[in-house]
CSV table of C-alpha atoms and ligand atoms in Angstrom, one decimal:
chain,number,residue,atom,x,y,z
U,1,UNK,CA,36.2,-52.2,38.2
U,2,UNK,CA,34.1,-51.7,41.3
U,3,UNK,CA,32.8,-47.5,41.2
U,4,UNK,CA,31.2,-46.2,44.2
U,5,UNK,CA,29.5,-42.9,42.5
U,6,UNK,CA,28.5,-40.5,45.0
U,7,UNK,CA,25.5,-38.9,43.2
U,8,UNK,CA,24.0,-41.2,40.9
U,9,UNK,CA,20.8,-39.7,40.4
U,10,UNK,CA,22.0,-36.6,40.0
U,11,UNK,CA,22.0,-34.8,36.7
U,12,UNK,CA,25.3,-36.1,35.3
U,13,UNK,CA,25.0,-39.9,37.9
U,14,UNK,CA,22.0,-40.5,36.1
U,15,UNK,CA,23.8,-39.9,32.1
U,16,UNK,CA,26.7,-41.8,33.8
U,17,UNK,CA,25.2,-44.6,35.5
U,18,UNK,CA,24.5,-46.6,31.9
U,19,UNK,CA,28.4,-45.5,30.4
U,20,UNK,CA,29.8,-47.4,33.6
U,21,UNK,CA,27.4,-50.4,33.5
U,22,UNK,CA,27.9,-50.5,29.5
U,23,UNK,CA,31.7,-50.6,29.9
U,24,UNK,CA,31.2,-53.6,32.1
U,25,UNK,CA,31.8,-51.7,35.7
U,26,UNK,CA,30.1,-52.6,38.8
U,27,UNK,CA,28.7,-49.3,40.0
U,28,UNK,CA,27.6,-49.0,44.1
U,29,UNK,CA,25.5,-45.8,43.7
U,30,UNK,CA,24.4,-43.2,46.3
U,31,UNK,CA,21.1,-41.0,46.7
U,32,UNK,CA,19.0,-39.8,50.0
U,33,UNK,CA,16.0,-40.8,48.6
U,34,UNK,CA,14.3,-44.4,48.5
U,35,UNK,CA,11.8,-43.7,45.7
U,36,UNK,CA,15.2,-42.7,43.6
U,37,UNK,CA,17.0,-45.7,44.9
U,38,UNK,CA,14.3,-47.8,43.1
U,39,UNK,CA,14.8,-46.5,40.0
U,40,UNK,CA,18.2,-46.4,40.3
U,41,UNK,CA,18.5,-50.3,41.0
U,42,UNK,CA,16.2,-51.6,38.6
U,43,UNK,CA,18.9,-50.5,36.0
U,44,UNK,CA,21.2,-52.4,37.6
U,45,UNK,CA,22.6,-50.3,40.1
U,46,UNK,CA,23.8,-51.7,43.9
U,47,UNK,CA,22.1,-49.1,45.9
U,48,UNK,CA,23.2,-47.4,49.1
U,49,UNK,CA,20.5,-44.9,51.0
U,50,UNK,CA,23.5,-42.1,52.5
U,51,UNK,CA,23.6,-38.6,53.4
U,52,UNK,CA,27.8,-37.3,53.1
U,53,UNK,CA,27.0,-35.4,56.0
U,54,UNK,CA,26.5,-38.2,58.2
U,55,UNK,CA,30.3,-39.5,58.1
U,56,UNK,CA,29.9,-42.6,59.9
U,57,UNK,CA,27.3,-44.2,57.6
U,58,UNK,CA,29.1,-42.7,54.8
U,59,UNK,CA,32.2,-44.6,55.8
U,60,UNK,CA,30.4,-48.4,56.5
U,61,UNK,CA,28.8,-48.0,52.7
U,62,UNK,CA,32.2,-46.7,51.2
U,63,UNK,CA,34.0,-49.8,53.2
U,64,UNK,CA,30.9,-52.3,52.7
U,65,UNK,CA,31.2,-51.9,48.9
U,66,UNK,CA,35.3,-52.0,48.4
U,67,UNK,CA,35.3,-50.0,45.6
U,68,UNK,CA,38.6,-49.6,43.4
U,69,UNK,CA,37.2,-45.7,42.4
U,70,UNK,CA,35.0,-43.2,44.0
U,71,UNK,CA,33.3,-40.7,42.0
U,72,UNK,CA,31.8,-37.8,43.8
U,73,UNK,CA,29.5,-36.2,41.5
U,74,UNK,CA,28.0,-34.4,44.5
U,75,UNK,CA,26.4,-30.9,44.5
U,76,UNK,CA,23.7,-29.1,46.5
U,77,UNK,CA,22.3,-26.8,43.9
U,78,UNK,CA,18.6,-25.5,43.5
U,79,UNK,CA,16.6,-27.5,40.6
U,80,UNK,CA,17.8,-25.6,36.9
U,81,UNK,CA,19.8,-23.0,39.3
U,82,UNK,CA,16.7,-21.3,40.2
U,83,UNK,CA,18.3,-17.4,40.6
U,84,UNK,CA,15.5,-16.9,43.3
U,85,UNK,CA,17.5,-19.7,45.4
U,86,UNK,CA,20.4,-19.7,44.4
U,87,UNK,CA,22.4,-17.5,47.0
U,88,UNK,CA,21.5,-19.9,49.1
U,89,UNK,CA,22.1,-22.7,46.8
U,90,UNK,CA,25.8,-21.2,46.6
U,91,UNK,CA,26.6,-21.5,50.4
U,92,UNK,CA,25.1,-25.2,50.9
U,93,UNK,CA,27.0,-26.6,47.8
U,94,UNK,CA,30.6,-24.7,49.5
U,95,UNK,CA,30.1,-26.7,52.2
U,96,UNK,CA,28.8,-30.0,50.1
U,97,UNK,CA,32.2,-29.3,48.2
U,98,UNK,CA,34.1,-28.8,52.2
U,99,UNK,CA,32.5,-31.2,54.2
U,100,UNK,CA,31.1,-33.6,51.6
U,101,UNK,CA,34.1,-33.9,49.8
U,102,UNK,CA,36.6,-34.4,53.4
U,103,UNK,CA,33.9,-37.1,54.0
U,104,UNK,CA,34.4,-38.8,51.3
U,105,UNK,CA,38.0,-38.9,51.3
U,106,UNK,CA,38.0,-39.7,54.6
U,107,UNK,CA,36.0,-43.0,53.7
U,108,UNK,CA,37.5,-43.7,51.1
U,109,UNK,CA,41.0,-43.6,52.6
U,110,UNK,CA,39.3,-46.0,55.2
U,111,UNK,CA,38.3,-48.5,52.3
U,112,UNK,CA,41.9,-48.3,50.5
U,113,UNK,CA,40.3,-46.8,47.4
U,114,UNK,CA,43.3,-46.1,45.2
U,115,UNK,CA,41.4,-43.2,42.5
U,116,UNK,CA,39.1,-40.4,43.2
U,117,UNK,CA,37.3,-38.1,40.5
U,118,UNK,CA,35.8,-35.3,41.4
U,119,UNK,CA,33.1,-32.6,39.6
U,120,UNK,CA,34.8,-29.3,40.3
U,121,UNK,CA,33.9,-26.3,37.8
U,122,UNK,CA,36.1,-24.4,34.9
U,123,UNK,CA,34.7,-20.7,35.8
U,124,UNK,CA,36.6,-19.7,38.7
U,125,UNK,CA,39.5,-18.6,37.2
U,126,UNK,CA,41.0,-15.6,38.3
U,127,UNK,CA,40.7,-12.8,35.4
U,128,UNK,CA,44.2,-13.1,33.2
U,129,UNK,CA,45.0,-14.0,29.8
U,130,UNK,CA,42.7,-16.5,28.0
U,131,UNK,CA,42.2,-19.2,27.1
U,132,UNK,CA,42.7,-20.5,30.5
U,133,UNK,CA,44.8,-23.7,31.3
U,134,UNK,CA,44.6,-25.8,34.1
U,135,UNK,CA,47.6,-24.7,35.7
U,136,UNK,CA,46.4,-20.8,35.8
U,137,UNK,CA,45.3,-19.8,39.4
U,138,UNK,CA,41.7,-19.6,41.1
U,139,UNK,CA,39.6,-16.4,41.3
U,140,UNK,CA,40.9,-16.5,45.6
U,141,UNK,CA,40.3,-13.0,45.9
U,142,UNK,CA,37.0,-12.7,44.3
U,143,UNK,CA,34.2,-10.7,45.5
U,144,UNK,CA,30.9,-11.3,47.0
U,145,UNK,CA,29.3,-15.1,46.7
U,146,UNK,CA,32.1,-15.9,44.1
U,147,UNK,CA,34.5,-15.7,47.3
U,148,UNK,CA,32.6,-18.5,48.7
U,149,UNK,CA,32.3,-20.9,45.5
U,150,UNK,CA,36.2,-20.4,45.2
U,151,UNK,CA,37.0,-21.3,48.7
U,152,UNK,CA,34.4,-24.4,48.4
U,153,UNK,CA,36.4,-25.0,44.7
U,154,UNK,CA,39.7,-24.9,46.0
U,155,UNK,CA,39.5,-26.8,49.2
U,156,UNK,CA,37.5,-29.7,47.2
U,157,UNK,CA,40.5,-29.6,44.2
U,158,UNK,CA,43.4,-29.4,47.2
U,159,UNK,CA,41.0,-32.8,49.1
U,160,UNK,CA,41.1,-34.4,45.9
U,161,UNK,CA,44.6,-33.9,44.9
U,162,UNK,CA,46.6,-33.9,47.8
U,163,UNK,CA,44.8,-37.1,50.0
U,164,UNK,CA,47.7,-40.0,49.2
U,165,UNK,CA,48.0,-42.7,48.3
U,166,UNK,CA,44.7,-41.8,46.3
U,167,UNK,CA,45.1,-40.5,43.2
U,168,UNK,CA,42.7,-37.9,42.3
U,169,UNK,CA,41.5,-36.3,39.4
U,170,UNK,CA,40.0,-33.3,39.2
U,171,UNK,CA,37.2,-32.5,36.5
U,172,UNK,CA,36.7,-29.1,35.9
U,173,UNK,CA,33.2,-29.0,34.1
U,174,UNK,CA,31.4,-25.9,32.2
U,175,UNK,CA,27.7,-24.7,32.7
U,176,UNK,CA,25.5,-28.2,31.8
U,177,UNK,CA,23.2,-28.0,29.5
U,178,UNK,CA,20.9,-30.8,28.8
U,179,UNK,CA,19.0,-33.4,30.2
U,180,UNK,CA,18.0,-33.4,34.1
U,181,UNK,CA,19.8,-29.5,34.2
U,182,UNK,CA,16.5,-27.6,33.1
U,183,UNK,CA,18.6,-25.6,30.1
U,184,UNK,CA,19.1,-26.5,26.4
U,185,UNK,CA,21.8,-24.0,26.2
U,186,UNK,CA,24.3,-22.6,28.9
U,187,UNK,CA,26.9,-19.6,29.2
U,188,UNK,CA,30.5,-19.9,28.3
U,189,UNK,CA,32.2,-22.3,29.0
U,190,UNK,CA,29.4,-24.8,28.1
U,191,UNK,CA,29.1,-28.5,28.4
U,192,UNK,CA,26.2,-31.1,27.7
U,193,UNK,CA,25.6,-32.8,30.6
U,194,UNK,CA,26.3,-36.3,28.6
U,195,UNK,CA,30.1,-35.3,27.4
U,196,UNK,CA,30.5,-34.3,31.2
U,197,UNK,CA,29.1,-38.3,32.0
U,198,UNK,CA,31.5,-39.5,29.1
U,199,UNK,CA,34.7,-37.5,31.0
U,200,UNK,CA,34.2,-39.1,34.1
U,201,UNK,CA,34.0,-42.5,32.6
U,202,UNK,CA,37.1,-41.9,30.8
U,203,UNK,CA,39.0,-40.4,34.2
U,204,UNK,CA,38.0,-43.6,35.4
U,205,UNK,CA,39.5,-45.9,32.7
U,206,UNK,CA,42.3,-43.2,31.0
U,207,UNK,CA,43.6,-40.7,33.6
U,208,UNK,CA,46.3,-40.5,36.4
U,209,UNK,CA,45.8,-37.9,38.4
U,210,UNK,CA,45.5,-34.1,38.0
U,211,UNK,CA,43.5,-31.4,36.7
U,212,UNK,CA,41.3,-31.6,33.3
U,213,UNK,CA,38.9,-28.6,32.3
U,214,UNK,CA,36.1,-30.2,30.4
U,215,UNK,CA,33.7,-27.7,28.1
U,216,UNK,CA,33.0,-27.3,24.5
U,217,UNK,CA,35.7,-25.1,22.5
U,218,UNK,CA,35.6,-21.2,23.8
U,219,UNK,CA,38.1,-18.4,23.9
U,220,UNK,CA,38.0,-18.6,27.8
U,221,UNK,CA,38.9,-21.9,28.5
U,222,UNK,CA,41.8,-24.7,26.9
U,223,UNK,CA,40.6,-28.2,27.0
U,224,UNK,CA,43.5,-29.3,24.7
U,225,UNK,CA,44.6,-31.4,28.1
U,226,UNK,CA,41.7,-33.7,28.3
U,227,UNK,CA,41.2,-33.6,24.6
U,228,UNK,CA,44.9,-35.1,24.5
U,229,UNK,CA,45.2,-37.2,27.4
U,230,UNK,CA,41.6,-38.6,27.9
U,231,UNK,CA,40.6,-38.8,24.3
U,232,UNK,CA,37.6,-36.2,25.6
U,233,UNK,CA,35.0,-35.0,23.1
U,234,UNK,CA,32.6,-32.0,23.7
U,235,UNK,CA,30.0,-33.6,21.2
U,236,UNK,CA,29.5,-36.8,23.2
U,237,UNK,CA,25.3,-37.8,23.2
U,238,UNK,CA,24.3,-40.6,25.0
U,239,UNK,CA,21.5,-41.6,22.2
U,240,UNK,CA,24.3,-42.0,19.5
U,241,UNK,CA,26.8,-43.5,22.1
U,242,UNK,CA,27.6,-47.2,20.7
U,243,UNK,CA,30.3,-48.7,22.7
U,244,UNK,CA,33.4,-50.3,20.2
G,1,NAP,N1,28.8,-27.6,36.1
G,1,NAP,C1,27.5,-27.3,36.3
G,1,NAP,O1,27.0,-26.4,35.6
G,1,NAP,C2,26.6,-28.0,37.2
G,1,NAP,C3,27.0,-29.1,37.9
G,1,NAP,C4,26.1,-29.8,38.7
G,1,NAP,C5,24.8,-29.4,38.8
G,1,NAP,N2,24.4,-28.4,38.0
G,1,NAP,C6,23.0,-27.9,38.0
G,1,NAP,O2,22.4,-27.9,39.3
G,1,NAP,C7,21.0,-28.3,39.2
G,1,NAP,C8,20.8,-29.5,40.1
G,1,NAP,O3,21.5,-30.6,39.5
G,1,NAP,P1,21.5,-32.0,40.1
G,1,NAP,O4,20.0,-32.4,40.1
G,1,NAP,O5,22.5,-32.9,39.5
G,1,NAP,O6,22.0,-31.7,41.5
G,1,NAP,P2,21.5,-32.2,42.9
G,1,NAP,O7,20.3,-33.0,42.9
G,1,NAP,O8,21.6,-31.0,43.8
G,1,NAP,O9,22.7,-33.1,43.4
G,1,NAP,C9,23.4,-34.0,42.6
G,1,NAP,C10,23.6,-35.2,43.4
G,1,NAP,O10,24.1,-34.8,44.7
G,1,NAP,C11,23.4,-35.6,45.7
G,1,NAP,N3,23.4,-34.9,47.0
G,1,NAP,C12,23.1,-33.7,47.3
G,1,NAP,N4,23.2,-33.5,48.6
G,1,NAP,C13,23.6,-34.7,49.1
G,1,NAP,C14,23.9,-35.1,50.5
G,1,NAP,N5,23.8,-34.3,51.5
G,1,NAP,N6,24.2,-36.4,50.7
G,1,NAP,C15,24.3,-37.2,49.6
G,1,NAP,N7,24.0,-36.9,48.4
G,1,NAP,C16,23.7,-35.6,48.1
G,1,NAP,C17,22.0,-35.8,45.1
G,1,NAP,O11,21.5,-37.0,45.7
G,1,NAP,P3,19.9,-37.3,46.0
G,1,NAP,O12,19.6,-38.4,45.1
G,1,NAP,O13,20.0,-37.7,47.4
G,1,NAP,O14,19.2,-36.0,45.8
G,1,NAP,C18,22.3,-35.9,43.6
G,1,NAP,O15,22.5,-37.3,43.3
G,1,NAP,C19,20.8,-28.6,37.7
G,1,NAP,O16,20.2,-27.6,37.0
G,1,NAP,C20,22.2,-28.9,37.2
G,1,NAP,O17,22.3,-28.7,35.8
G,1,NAP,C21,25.2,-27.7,37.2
């Protein structure tokens, strides 16, 4: 299949970029930056130079590269979540998850692109019992900056999901750790950056449409969904991947 990934040099894009070209998918991949692009292409990646922001251009590239799936793997979050910039780091990705995500949709509704995945997160559940399952409700009454990750969360989840005839999918993903993410370890629930690569390639190849938390096993969070329906494991490493 043809993938337009929104994000591939990003800290999961760059983990997923060789899983998609591996299994034998053309990938169309986004950055800002030319001296990214150049890495980007020499590994075999059709590059497109795009800010999601700008809506027009965003639109020409989605439709110039008739793509079966995008993947938006978009966020606007300070270099290994700095905590000195990350208040602001929280209000710019809300609105990367609002206005990035409508104009992504939008595009891709334009190109008659028939799947969506999106990176969501599997933390802003709203405090009941645990573990939680996909079908328990957001935190939309939380306080503070949570309030705004929540309404970023749900509006990108709701874009995703309810933007026919494409069928989204919805990853929730735990804290990376990792390559590219500055940490080695992260707070419940946790994921390695390269099992949250190896869920998007299977929502691309395995999954209908719907919601699928995606983190290593922890009392807060059920991931017996995409452990079931995707064939997802937590201990997926690039450097022992071997394709069958
Ligand atoms: N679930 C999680 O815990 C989670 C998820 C994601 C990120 N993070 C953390 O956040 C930190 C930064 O991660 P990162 O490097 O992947 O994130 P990033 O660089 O902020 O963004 C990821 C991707 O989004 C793209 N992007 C951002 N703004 C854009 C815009 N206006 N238009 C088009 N593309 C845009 C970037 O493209 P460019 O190539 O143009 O920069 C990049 O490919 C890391 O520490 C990472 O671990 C955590």
């Amino acid at each position: 299949m043809k993938i337009f990934l929104a994000g591939a040099a990003g800290a999961i894009g760059k983990r997923l970029v060789p899983l998609l070209l591996d299994a034998g998918h053309r990938v169309v991949g986004t950055t800002r930056s030319p001296t990214k692009a150049d890495a980007l292409h020499a590994v075999g990646v059709e590059l497109v130079v795009v800010d999601v922001f700008d809506a027009p251009a965003l639109s020409r590239a989605v439709s110039a590269a008739r793509p079966d799936i995008v993947v938006h793997q978009l966020t606007d979050l300070p270099p290994g979540l700095d905590p000195a910039r990350m208040a602001e780091g929280t209000r710019r990705n809300a609105r990367m998850r609002r206005e990035g995500t409508q104009n992504l949709v939008t595009a891709a509704l334009a190109a008659g692109v028939h799947r969506l995945v999106t990176q969501s997160i599997a933390w802003m559940y709203a405090p009941g019992p645990e573990p939680h399952g996909e079908d328990d409700p957001l935190d939309a009454h939380a306080p503070g900056t949570r309030a705004v990750t929540a309404d970023g969360v749900a509006t990108l989840e709701r874009l995703t999901l309810a933007s026919p005839p494409i069928d989204g999918v919805v990853l929730r993903y735990g804290h990376l750790y990792g390559p590219g993410t500055g940490a080695n370890a992260s707070e419940i629930p946790s994921l390695h950056v390269d099992a949250a690569a190896a869920a998007a390639l299977l929502a691309i190849e395995n999954a209908c449409c719907g919601i699928y938390n995606i983190a290593e096993r922890s009392g807060y969070l059920s991931t017996d969904k995409a452990r079931r329906q995707l064939g997802f494991d937590p201990s997926f490493r690039l450097a022992a991947y071997v394709r069958q």
